[in-house]
Short mmCIF file of C-alpha atoms and ligand atoms in Angstrom, two decimals:
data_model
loop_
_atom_site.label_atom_id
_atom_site.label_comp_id
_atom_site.label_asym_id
_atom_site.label_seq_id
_atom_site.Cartn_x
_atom_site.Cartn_y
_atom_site.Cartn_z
CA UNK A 1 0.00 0.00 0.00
CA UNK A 2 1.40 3.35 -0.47
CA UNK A 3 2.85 5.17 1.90
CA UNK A 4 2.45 9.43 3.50
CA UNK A 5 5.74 10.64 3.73
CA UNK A 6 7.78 13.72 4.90
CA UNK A 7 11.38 13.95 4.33
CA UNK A 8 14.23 16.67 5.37
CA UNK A 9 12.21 19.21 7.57
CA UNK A 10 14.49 21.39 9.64
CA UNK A 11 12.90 22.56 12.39
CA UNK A 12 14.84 24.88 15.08
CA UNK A 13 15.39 23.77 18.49
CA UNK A 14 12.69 26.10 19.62
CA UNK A 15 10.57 24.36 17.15
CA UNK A 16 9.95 26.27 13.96
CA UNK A 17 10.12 25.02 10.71
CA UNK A 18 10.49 29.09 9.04
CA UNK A 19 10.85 32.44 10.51
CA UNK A 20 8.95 35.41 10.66
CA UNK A 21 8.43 37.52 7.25
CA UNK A 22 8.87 35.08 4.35
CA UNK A 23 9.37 37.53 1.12
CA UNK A 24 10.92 37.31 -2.59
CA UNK A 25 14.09 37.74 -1.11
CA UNK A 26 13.70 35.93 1.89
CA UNK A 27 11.78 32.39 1.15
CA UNK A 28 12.67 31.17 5.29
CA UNK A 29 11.60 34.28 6.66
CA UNK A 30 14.20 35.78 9.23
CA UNK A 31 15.83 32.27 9.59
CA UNK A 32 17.67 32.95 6.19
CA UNK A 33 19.71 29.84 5.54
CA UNK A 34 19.96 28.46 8.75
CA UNK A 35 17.45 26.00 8.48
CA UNK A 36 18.83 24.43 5.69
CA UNK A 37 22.55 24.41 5.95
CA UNK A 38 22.65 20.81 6.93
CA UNK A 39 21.15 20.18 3.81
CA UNK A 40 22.73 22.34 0.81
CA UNK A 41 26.12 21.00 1.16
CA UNK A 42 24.71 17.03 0.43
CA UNK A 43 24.64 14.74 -3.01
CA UNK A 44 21.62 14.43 -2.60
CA UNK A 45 20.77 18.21 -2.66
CA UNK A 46 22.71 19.08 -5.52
CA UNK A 47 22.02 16.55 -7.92
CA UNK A 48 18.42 17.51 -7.13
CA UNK A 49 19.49 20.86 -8.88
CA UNK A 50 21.68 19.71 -11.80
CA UNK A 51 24.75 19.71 -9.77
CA UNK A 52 27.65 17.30 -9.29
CA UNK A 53 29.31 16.92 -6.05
CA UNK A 54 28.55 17.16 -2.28
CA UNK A 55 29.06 15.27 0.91
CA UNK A 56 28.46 11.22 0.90
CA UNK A 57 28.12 11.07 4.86
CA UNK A 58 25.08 10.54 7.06
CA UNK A 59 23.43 13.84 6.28
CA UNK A 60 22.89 12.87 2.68
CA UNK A 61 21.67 9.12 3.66
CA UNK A 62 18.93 10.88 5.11
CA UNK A 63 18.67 13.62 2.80
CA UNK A 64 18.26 11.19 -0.70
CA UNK A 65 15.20 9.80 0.98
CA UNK A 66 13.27 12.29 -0.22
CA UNK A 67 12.70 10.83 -3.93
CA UNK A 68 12.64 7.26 -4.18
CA UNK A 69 8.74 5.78 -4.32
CA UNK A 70 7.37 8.95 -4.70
CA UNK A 71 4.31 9.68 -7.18
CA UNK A 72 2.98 12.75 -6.19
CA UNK A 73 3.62 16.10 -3.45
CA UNK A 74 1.41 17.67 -1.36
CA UNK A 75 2.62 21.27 -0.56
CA UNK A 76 1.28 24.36 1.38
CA UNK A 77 0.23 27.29 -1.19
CA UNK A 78 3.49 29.47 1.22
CA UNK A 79 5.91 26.87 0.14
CA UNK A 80 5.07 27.16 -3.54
CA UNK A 81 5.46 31.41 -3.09
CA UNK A 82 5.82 34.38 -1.13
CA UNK A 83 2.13 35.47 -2.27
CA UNK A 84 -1.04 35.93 0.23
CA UNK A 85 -4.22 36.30 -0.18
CA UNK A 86 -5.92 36.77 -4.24
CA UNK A 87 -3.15 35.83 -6.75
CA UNK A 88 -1.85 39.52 -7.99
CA UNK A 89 0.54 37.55 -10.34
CA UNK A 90 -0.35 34.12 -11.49
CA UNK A 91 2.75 34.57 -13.33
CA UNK A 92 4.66 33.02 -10.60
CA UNK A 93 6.08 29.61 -11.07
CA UNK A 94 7.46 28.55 -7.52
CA UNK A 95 10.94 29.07 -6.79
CA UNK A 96 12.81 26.45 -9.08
CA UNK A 97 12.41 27.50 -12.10
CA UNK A 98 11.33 26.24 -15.08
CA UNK A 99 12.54 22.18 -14.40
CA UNK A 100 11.64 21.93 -10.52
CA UNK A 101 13.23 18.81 -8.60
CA UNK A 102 9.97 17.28 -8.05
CA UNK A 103 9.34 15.51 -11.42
CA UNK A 104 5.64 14.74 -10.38
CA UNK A 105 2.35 16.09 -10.24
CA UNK A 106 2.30 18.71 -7.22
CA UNK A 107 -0.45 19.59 -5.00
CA UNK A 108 -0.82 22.94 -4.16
CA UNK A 109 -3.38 23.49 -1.24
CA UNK A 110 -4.89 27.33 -1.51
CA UNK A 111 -8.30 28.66 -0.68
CA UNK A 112 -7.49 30.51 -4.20
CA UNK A 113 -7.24 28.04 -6.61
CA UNK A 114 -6.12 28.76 -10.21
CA UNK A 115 -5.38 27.07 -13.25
CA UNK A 116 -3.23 24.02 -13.37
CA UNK A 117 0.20 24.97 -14.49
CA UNK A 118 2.65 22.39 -16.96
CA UNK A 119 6.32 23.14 -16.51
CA UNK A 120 9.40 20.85 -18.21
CA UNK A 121 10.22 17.34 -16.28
CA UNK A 122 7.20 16.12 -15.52
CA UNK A 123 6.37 18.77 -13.50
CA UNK A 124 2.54 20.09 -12.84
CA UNK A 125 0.99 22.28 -10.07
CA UNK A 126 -2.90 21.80 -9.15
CA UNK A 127 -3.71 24.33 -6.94
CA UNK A 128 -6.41 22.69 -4.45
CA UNK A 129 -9.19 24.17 -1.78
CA UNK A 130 -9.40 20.96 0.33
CA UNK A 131 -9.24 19.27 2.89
CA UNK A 132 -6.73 16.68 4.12
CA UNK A 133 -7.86 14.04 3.30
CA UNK A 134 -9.38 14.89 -0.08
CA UNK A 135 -6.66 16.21 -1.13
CA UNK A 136 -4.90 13.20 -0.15
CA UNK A 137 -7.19 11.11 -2.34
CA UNK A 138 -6.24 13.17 -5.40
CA UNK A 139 -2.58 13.09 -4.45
CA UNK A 140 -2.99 9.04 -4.37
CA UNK A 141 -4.69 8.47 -7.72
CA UNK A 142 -2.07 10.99 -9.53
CA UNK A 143 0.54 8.79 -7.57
CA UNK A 144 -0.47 5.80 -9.61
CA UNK A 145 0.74 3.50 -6.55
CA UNK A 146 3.40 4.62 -5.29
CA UNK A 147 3.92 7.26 -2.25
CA UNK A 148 2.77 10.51 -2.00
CA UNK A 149 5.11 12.95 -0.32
CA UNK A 150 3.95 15.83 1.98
CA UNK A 151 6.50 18.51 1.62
CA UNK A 152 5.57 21.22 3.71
CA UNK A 153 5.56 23.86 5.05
CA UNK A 154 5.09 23.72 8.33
CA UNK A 155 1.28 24.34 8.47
CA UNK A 156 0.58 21.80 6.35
CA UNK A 157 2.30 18.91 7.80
CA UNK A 158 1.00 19.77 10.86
CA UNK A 159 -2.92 19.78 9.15
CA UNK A 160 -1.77 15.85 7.78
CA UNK A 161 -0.09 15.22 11.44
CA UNK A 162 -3.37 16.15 13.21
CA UNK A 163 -5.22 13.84 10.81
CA UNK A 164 -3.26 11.10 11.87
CA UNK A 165 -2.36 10.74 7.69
CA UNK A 166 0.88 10.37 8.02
CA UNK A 167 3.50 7.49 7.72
CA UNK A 168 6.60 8.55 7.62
CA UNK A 169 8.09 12.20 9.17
CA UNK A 170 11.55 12.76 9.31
CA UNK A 171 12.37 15.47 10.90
CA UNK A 172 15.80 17.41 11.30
CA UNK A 173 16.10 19.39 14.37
CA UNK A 174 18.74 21.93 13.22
CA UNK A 175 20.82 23.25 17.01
CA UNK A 176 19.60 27.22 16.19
CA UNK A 177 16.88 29.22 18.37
CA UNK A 178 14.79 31.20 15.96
CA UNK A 179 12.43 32.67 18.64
CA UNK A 180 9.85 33.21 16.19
CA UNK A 181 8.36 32.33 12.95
CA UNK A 182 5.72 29.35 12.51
CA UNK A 183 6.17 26.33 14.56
CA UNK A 184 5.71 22.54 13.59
CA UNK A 185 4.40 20.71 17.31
CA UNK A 186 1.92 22.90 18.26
CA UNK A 187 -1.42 21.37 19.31
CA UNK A 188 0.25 18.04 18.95
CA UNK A 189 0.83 16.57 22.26
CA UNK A 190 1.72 12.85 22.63
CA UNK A 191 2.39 12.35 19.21
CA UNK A 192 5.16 9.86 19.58
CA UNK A 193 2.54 7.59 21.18
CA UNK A 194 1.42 6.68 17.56
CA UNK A 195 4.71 5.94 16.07
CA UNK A 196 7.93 4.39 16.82
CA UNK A 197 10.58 6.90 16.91
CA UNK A 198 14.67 6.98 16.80
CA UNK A 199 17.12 9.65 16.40
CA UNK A 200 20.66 9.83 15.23
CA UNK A 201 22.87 12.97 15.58
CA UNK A 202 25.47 13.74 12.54
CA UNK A 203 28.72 15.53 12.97
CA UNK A 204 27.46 18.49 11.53
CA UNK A 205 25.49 19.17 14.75
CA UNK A 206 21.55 17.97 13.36
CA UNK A 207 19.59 15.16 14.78
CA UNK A 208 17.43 13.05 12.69
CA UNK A 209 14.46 11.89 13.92
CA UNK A 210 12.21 9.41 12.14
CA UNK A 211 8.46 8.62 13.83
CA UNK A 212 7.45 5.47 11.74
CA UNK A 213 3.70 4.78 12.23
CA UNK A 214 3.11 1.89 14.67
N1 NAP B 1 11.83 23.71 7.34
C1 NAP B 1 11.61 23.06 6.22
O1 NAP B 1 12.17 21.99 5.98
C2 NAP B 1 10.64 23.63 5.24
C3 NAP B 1 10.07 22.81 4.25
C4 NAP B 1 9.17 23.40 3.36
C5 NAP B 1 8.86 24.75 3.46
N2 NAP B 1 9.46 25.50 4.44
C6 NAP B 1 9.15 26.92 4.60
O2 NAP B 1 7.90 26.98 5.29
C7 NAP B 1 7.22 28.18 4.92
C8 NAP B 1 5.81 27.84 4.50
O3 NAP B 1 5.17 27.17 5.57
P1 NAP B 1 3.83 27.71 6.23
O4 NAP B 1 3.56 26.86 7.40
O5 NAP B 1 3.94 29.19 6.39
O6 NAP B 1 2.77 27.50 5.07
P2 NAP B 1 2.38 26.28 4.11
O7 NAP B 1 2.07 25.10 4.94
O8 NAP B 1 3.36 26.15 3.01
O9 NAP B 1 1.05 26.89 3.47
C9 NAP B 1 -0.03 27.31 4.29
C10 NAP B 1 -1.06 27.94 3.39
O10 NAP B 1 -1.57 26.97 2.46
C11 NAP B 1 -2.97 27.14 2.29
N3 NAP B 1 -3.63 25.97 2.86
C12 NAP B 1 -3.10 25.09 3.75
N4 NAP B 1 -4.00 24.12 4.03
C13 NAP B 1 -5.09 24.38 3.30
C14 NAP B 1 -6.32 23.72 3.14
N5 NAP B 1 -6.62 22.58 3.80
N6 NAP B 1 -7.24 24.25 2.29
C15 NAP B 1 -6.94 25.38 1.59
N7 NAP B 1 -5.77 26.05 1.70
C16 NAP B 1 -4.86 25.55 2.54
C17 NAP B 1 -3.34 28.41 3.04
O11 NAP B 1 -3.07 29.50 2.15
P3 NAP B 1 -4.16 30.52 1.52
O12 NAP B 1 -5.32 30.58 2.49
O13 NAP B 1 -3.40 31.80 1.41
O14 NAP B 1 -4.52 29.97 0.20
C18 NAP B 1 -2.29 28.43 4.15
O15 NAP B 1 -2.07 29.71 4.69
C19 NAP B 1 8.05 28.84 3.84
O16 NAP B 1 8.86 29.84 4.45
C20 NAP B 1 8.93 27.71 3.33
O17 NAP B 1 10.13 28.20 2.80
C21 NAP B 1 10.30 24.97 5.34
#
């Protein structure tokens, strides 16, 4: 059967997955970089833009997870842009150009839906006012049988999290305070009580954490 999955979210020590102000010139808000730093320097990041090169280590074990099996992505409508509210420019394209790394149909959830949008690679973007779980069932049918992946942000896990719709989280807990910005764990007490959880820190200073559903 296939499975829910999250893969590579950084989330601070004071628990939040993006700072405060996310803009054109700032996609993680205040945090800048920081989240991600574990991350940029892997294989696996850097093939996923065309690149050669990168660290082989335990980082990028966990980081190259984040393709195999997967059929379709479920994403928040302030991962795909900076944007609020009514589209002003349906122009935008997300943030990776015209060949993102995601090479599957994309789910983009939005109270303001708008056409679906065809880029190179096998890449499409269905912007979607629903819940969860229907959303989920769209995601699953696109998928064709294998996985679908939710890839943030932060809200949106959480939504899937709180529906109990998830198989797989990994989560990197990245040793910065942000103090602000929007967090991953609220309203989610006792979650480890519905999966089986281990962690594993790297020498770059993260800690992995997988919950794998009981
Ligand atoms: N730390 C990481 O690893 C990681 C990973 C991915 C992204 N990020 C960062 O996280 C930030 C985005 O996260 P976020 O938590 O602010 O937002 P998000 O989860 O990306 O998107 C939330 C927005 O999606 C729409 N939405 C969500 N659920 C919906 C539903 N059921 N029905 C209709 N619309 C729905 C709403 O937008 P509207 O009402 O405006 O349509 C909502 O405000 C960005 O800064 C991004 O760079 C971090």
């Amino acid at each position: 059967m296939s499975k829910i999955r999250v893969h590579n979210l950084a989330v601070s020590v004071d628990g939040f997955a993006t700072g405060e102000g996310q803009s054109l010139e700032a996609p993680f808000g205040h945090a800048g970089a920081r989240l991600m730093g574990w991350f940029f320097g892997t294989r696996a990041f850097r093939s996923m833009n065309g690149k050669d090169g990168g660290s082989e280590g335990v980082d990028n074990a966990f980081a190259s997870g984040w393709g195999p099996g997967i059929g379709a992505e479920i994403m928040g409508r302030n991962k795909f842009g900076p944007q609020r509210g009514p589209w002003e420019d349906e122009e935008w394209e997300g943030w990776w150009g015209d060949n993102p790394p995601f090479h599957t149909p994309v789910f983009v959830l939005t109270h303001h839906p708008r056409p679906t949008l065809t880029l190179k690679g096998g890449n499409s973007f269905h912007f979607v006012d629903a819940s969860p779980a229907e959303v989920l069932a769209q995601a699953k049918e696109a998928a064709g049988g294998l996985d679908v992946r939710i890839g943030g942000g932060p809200s949106t896990v959480r939504q899937f999290l709180e529906a109990d719709l998830i198989d797989h989280l990994h989560v990197v807990l990245v040793p910065i305070v942000l103090g602000r910005g929007v967090r991953l764990w609220d309203g989610l007490e006792s979650l480890e009580d519905r999966f089986t959880v281990e962690s594993v820190t790297t020498p770059s200073g993260v800690t992995h954490l997988t919950f794998t559903r009981r």
